[in-house]
Structures are given as structure tokens and as C-alpha cells.
Short mmCIF file of C-alpha atoms in Angstrom, two decimals:
data_model
loop_
_atom_site.label_atom_id
_atom_site.label_comp_id
_atom_site.label_asym_id
_atom_site.label_seq_id
_atom_site.Cartn_x
_atom_site.Cartn_y
_atom_site.Cartn_z
CA MET A 163 -23.74 -69.11 51.48
CA LYS A 164 -26.64 -66.78 52.80
CA ILE A 165 -30.31 -67.33 50.71
CA HIS A 166 -30.08 -63.13 49.70
CA ALA A 167 -26.58 -63.94 48.23
CA ILE A 168 -27.99 -67.18 46.16
CA ILE A 169 -30.72 -64.79 45.40
CA ALA A 170 -28.80 -62.04 43.31
CA LEU A 171 -26.67 -64.96 42.09
CA CYS A 172 -29.66 -65.96 40.39
CA CYS A 173 -30.76 -62.69 39.68
CA ALA A 174 -27.67 -61.89 37.68
CA ALA A 175 -27.33 -64.99 35.91
CA LEU A 176 -30.75 -64.63 34.14
CA LEU A 177 -30.04 -60.92 33.42
CA THR A 178 -26.84 -61.91 32.00
CA SER A 179 -29.05 -65.14 29.89
CA CYS A 180 -31.06 -61.98 28.91
CA ALA A 181 -28.84 -59.89 27.55
CA SER A 182 -26.97 -62.59 25.69
CA GLU A 183 -30.31 -63.73 23.77
CA PHE A 184 -31.35 -59.88 22.89
CA ASN A 185 -28.29 -59.74 21.82
CA ARG A 186 -27.95 -63.13 19.71
CA VAL A 187 -31.23 -61.70 18.28
CA TYR A 188 -30.19 -58.10 17.15
CA LYS A 189 -27.10 -59.36 15.18
CA MET A 190 -29.91 -62.45 13.39
CA GLN A 191 -30.26 -61.98 9.78
CA ASP A 192 -34.02 -63.69 10.32
CA ASN A 193 -35.99 -59.98 10.19
CA ALA A 194 -39.11 -62.58 10.59
CA TYR A 195 -38.14 -64.01 13.94
CA LYS A 196 -36.56 -60.76 14.69
CA TYR A 197 -40.32 -59.03 14.44
CA GLU A 198 -41.69 -61.72 16.48
CA TYR A 199 -39.36 -61.27 18.96
CA ALA A 200 -39.16 -57.56 19.22
CA LYS A 201 -43.15 -58.06 19.73
CA GLU A 202 -42.40 -60.33 22.21
CA CYS A 203 -40.04 -57.86 24.14
CA PHE A 204 -43.12 -56.00 23.99
CA ALA A 205 -45.65 -57.84 25.70
CA MET A 206 -42.80 -58.93 28.31
CA GLY A 207 -42.59 -55.62 29.39
CA LYS A 208 -39.18 -55.19 27.48
CA PHE A 209 -39.49 -51.75 26.41
CA GLN A 210 -36.16 -50.45 25.84
CA GLN A 211 -35.12 -53.70 23.79
CA ALA A 212 -38.18 -54.02 21.35
CA ALA A 213 -37.95 -49.92 20.71
CA VAL A 214 -34.34 -50.97 19.01
CA LEU A 215 -35.62 -53.98 17.34
CA LEU A 216 -38.76 -52.19 16.02
CA SER A 217 -36.40 -48.58 15.05
CA GLU A 218 -34.73 -51.46 12.45
CA GLN A 219 -37.74 -52.95 11.48
CA VAL A 220 -40.30 -50.25 10.88
CA MET A 221 -38.45 -49.32 7.67
CA LEU A 222 -36.94 -53.42 6.85
CA GLN A 223 -41.53 -53.46 7.45
CA LYS A 224 -42.29 -50.51 5.61
CA GLY A 225 -45.04 -51.61 2.65
CA ARG A 226 -45.64 -54.89 3.91
CA GLN A 227 -48.38 -56.98 5.74
CA ASN A 228 -46.75 -55.65 9.02
CA ALA A 229 -45.84 -52.18 8.41
CA GLN A 230 -48.42 -50.17 10.09
CA GLU A 231 -48.41 -52.55 13.40
CA SER A 232 -44.19 -52.43 13.42
CA LEU A 233 -44.53 -48.10 13.32
CA TYR A 234 -47.85 -48.19 16.07
CA LEU A 235 -46.00 -50.22 18.16
CA LEU A 236 -42.24 -48.54 18.03
CA ALA A 237 -44.20 -45.87 19.22
CA MET A 238 -45.59 -47.27 22.02
CA SER A 239 -42.59 -48.60 23.22
CA GLU A 240 -41.14 -45.45 23.22
CA TYR A 241 -44.07 -44.29 25.23
CA LYS A 242 -43.84 -46.98 27.78
CA ASN A 243 -39.48 -46.68 28.06
CA ARG A 244 -40.94 -42.94 28.86
CA ASP A 245 -39.48 -41.60 25.69
CA TYR A 246 -42.33 -38.80 24.99
CA GLU A 247 -40.82 -36.26 22.39
CA ALA A 248 -39.69 -39.73 20.16
CA ALA A 249 -43.35 -41.12 21.57
CA SER A 250 -45.00 -37.64 20.24
CA ALA A 251 -42.88 -37.97 16.75
CA THR A 252 -43.43 -41.75 16.05
CA PHE A 253 -47.19 -41.22 16.77
CA LYS A 254 -47.86 -38.54 14.58
CA LYS A 255 -45.84 -39.50 12.04
CA TYR A 256 -48.31 -43.15 12.42
CA PHE A 257 -51.10 -40.77 12.16
CA GLN A 258 -50.47 -39.04 9.25
CA SER A 259 -48.99 -42.43 7.46
CA TYR A 260 -52.11 -44.37 8.29
CA PRO A 261 -55.25 -41.87 8.51
CA LYS A 262 -57.37 -44.64 8.58
CA GLY A 263 -54.94 -47.31 9.48
CA ASP A 264 -56.15 -49.91 12.30
CA TYR A 265 -54.38 -48.02 15.01
CA ALA A 266 -55.41 -44.57 13.85
CA GLU A 267 -57.23 -43.07 16.55
CA GLN A 268 -54.44 -44.76 19.49
CA ALA A 269 -52.33 -43.08 17.53
CA CYS A 270 -53.35 -39.83 17.78
CA TYR A 271 -54.49 -39.88 20.81
CA HIS A 272 -51.32 -40.54 22.16
CA ILE A 273 -50.02 -37.86 20.60
CA GLY A 274 -51.66 -35.50 23.10
CA GLN A 275 -50.14 -38.04 25.89
CA ALA A 276 -47.29 -38.65 25.60
CA LEU A 277 -46.97 -34.21 25.30
CA TYR A 278 -48.72 -34.29 28.51
CA GLN A 279 -46.25 -36.28 29.71
CA SER A 280 -43.71 -34.13 28.79
CA VAL A 281 -45.63 -30.53 30.32
CA PRO A 282 -43.60 -27.92 32.70
CA GLU A 283 -45.03 -26.62 35.86
CA PRO A 284 -46.29 -23.34 34.99
CA ARG A 285 -43.59 -20.70 35.67
CA LEU A 286 -41.56 -22.10 32.83
CA ASP A 287 -42.17 -21.66 29.46
CA GLN A 288 -45.70 -23.00 28.14
CA THR A 289 -44.91 -24.18 24.58
CA PRO A 290 -44.99 -27.86 25.40
CA THR A 291 -48.64 -27.24 26.71
CA ILE A 292 -49.97 -25.51 23.82
CA GLY A 293 -48.62 -28.51 21.93
CA ALA A 294 -50.36 -30.82 23.89
CA ILE A 295 -53.83 -28.56 23.66
CA ASN A 296 -53.38 -28.51 19.94
CA ALA A 297 -52.53 -32.61 19.73
CA TYR A 298 -56.21 -33.54 22.13
CA GLN A 299 -58.34 -30.58 20.07
CA ASN A 300 -56.93 -32.23 17.35
CA PHE A 301 -57.94 -35.81 18.63
CA LEU A 302 -61.83 -34.46 19.83
CA ASP A 303 -62.16 -32.73 16.18
CA TYR A 304 -61.03 -36.54 14.55
CA TYR A 305 -63.17 -38.50 17.07
CA PRO A 306 -65.84 -36.65 18.77
CA ASP A 307 -67.42 -39.93 19.69
CA SER A 308 -64.45 -41.93 20.93
CA GLU A 309 -64.79 -43.58 24.08
CA MET A 310 -61.15 -41.37 25.18
CA ARG A 311 -62.99 -38.46 24.47
CA GLU A 312 -63.88 -37.68 28.53
CA GLU A 313 -60.05 -38.68 29.76
CA ALA A 314 -59.03 -36.42 26.61
CA GLN A 315 -60.95 -33.32 27.34
CA GLN A 316 -60.63 -33.18 31.39
CA ARG A 317 -56.40 -32.84 30.20
CA LEU A 318 -57.64 -30.31 28.29
CA PHE A 319 -58.52 -28.25 31.78
CA ILE A 320 -55.80 -29.10 33.15
CA LEU A 321 -53.52 -27.96 30.36
CA GLN A 322 -55.75 -25.08 30.24
CA ASP A 323 -55.12 -24.49 34.09
CA ASN A 324 -51.26 -24.51 33.57
CA LEU A 325 -51.46 -21.54 30.71
CA VAL A 326 -54.19 -19.34 33.36
CA ARG A 327 -51.63 -20.36 35.95
CA LYS A 328 -48.71 -19.04 33.72
CA GLU A 329 -50.58 -16.22 33.07
CA TYR A 330 -51.32 -15.20 36.56
CA LEU A 331 -47.81 -15.53 37.91
CA SER A 332 -46.93 -13.19 34.91
CA ALA A 333 -49.54 -10.48 36.42
CA LYS A 334 -48.40 -11.12 40.14
CA LEU A 335 -44.71 -10.40 39.23
CA TYR A 336 -45.39 -7.34 37.56
CA TYR A 337 -47.68 -6.16 41.10
CA ASN A 338 -45.11 -7.18 42.90
CA LEU A 339 -42.51 -5.33 41.08
CA GLY A 340 -44.31 -2.48 41.45
CA GLY A 341 -43.81 -2.18 44.94
CA TYR A 342 -40.47 -2.84 44.15
CA PHE A 343 -39.22 0.49 42.75
CA GLY A 344 -40.65 2.77 45.30
CA ASN A 345 -43.49 5.80 44.76
CA ILE A 346 -43.83 8.17 41.01
CA ASN A 347 -41.66 6.08 39.24
CA ALA A 348 -41.62 5.25 35.35
CA ASN A 349 -40.72 1.65 36.46
CA THR A 350 -43.04 2.04 39.52
CA GLU A 351 -46.74 2.49 36.46
CA SER A 352 -45.40 0.59 33.83
CA ASN A 353 -45.02 -2.21 36.18
CA TYR A 354 -48.20 -2.04 37.71
CA GLU A 355 -50.12 -0.72 33.86
CA ALA A 356 -48.44 -4.69 32.67
CA CYS A 357 -49.74 -6.01 35.94
CA ILE A 358 -53.38 -4.97 34.58
CA ILE A 359 -53.47 -5.73 30.95
CA THR A 360 -52.08 -9.23 32.23
CA ALA A 361 -54.47 -9.38 33.87
CA GLN A 362 -56.96 -8.50 32.03
CA ASN A 363 -56.18 -10.41 29.03
CA ALA A 364 -56.20 -13.46 30.81
CA LEU A 365 -59.66 -12.98 32.09
CA LYS A 366 -60.28 -12.19 28.27
CA GLN A 367 -59.01 -14.94 26.76
CA TYR A 368 -60.43 -17.86 29.88
CA PRO A 369 -63.49 -16.12 30.83
CA TYR A 370 -64.69 -19.31 32.91
CA THR A 371 -61.14 -20.04 35.56
CA THR A 372 -61.89 -21.07 39.00
CA MET A 373 -58.56 -17.78 39.31
CA ARG A 374 -61.05 -15.13 38.50
CA GLU A 375 -60.92 -13.97 41.68
CA ASP A 376 -57.25 -14.42 42.17
CA PHE A 377 -57.16 -11.96 38.49
CA SER A 378 -59.68 -9.34 39.73
CA VAL A 379 -57.66 -8.62 43.10
CA LEU A 380 -53.85 -8.02 40.99
CA ILE A 381 -56.56 -5.60 38.65
CA MET A 382 -57.97 -3.54 41.83
CA LYS A 383 -54.95 -3.63 44.19
CA SER A 384 -52.77 -2.41 40.93
CA LYS A 385 -55.35 0.09 40.06
CA TYR A 386 -55.36 1.73 43.77
CA TYR A 387 -51.74 1.51 44.14
CA LEU A 388 -50.77 2.64 40.14
CA ALA A 389 -52.72 6.14 41.51
CA GLU A 390 -51.43 6.15 45.08
CA ASN A 391 -47.91 5.81 42.59
CA SER A 392 -49.20 8.65 39.63
CA SER A 393 -47.93 12.52 38.93
CA GLU A 394 -50.24 14.43 41.25
CA GLU A 395 -51.88 15.49 37.14
CA LYS A 396 -53.00 11.69 37.12
CA LYS A 397 -54.16 11.59 40.37
CA VAL A 398 -57.90 12.05 40.33
CA GLU A 399 -58.65 9.90 37.32
CA ARG A 400 -56.92 7.36 38.12
CA TYR A 401 -58.08 7.48 41.98
CA ARG A 402 -61.99 7.63 39.82
CA ASP A 403 -61.04 4.27 37.84
CA ALA A 404 -59.53 2.30 41.41
CA GLU A 405 -62.66 3.33 43.61
CA ASP A 406 -64.98 2.09 40.03
CA GLU A 407 -62.72 -1.25 40.30
CA CYS A 408 -63.30 -1.90 44.05
CA TYR A 409 -67.23 -1.51 43.50
CA GLY A 410 -67.33 -3.89 40.30
CA PHE A 411 -64.93 -6.13 42.28
CA MET A 412 -67.41 -6.27 46.22
CA ASN A 413 -70.57 -6.13 43.28
CA GLU A 414 -68.40 -9.78 41.92
CA PHE A 415 -67.98 -11.01 44.31
CA PRO A 416 -69.65 -10.32 47.42
CA GLU A 417 -68.27 -12.99 50.26
CA SER A 418 -64.65 -12.32 48.93
CA LYS A 419 -61.75 -12.17 52.34
CA ASP A 420 -60.69 -9.14 50.05
CA VAL A 421 -63.75 -7.23 50.01
CA LYS A 422 -62.39 -5.52 53.43
CA THR A 423 -59.27 -4.25 51.32
CA ALA A 424 -61.84 -3.10 48.70
CA GLU A 425 -64.03 -0.86 51.19
CA LYS A 426 -60.32 0.48 52.43
CA TYR A 427 -59.50 1.63 48.76
CA ILE A 428 -62.89 3.23 48.33
CA ALA A 429 -62.57 5.08 51.52
CA LYS A 430 -59.48 6.85 50.24
CA CYS A 431 -60.12 6.94 47.27
CA LYS A 432 -62.87 9.40 47.84
CA LYS A 433 -60.93 10.97 50.76
CA TYR A 434 -58.59 11.74 47.72
CA THR A 435 -60.84 13.08 45.16
CA SER A 436 -63.00 14.88 47.34
CA SER A 437 -60.35 16.93 48.73
CA SER A 438 -59.23 17.60 45.27
CA SER A 439 -62.12 19.11 43.99
CA ASN A 440 -62.50 21.60 46.87
#
């Protein structure tokens, strides 16, 4: 028999033995032994088995000496088993039940950690992101001097960046749709206006974002194309607004690659407003 086949048989036998041992313990009536076995499973990295046993023990240990520990170990088992939704709920339950408990700080921190693991990409609904931000902020409020403060703050920056990117993608979508419908069209105007409003609101809400230039480019371009696609009675005012926006962009971002675009827009805006005033 080849050595690989022997190793495979040994592994299968070991797994069968472990499963049999777990099933035997699971059916036992000795809760003290089951609790110690659950802790052993956790220590050995068998988080799924630990979670199964601890979910039962949490109810049995309630009001007893091991109540805090059993609930916290259940939350950590769920977290280590990547059941992040369940873990965040269990950590929250621990913190609400034992706000001054032995594991309160760790539980409060891991509420955010568990939610962080479930955060979607920026283009999707960001409700989980907001939940994670609130959880980390609560942690920093409760434990401003915690050793985990720096990591929580770093995660907050990442999560806030997700929200910024979500707003940018929304603004960019409106901008792209503006050019899709053609000239002098109500949909065109409304989409460029929506892009401007979305981008401006994002800059107000996140004034220190590293994407400030990206939002400003969208605003500048949208104002120019809004003017270009407007009805005659609105064009002069909108071209002047677009021209002012271009100058503002150049002043704030003099080294930007889009300065040439701003200069081109200014020339076109001036050409129209000059001819209209004659």
C-alpha cells in the first residue's frame, strides 16, 4: 500500500474518532464536563464544535459562575468560525448583559470587528458599513484609552472611505447618464444637476476625503455640460457658473491633470457669454 493511501486512511480514522467523541459528549447529561470539553474544542481551534456546545451551555450557565465566560466564548467561536452576523449579535448581547464584565472591552470591540468582516464593496448598499462605523465609534467612546483604539480608528477610516466611494460612484453614474440622453433634454439636465448635488453633499459631509479632487472634477464637468445642454434662456447664467467653477478648481488643484480641461471650458464659456452680451 502506498504511503499516501496509508496517511489518508489514518486521517480518515482520526476524523471519525473525533466526530464520535464529539457526538458522545454532545449526548451526555454531565453539563460540567460538556462545558470543559467545549472550552477544549475552542482552545484546539474546533470552533464549530465549540459553538454547538456553547450555544447550549449559555442557557445552562446563566446566573452561574461561568455565565460571562460561556457567552463570550460562544461569540468568539462564531467569530472564528466566520459566522460574523451571529458573532456581532452575541458580542452585543454580552456587552448589554455585562457592561462591566470581564470581557466587556473585547466584546465591544469585536462587535465592530464582526460587522467589518461583512462590509460589502462600495457600489452595494452600505447599511452594514454604517453599522460597523457606529460600533467602532461606540467602542472609542466607551474605551478612549484602549490598546485597540488605533486599530479601531484605522478601520473607521477605511469604512468612511467606503461611504465616500459609494457617493462618488453615485455621482459618476449621474454624470454618465447625463451624456447618455443627448442634448437639451430634461433627463440630461436633471442628471447633471443630480451629479452636482451628490458630489457637493459628499464634500460637505467628508471635507477631508482624499477624493476631493475627483468630486471637484465631476462638479466642474457637470456644470459645463449642464450649461451646454441647457435651453437658451438658461445658458448664459449656467456658463458663467461653470466658468466660476473652473477657476475655483484651478485655484484649489493647480497641479491637476484636469487643469487643461478647465482652461478649455473657460475659453468656451467666455466665447458664449461674450457673444451673448453683444
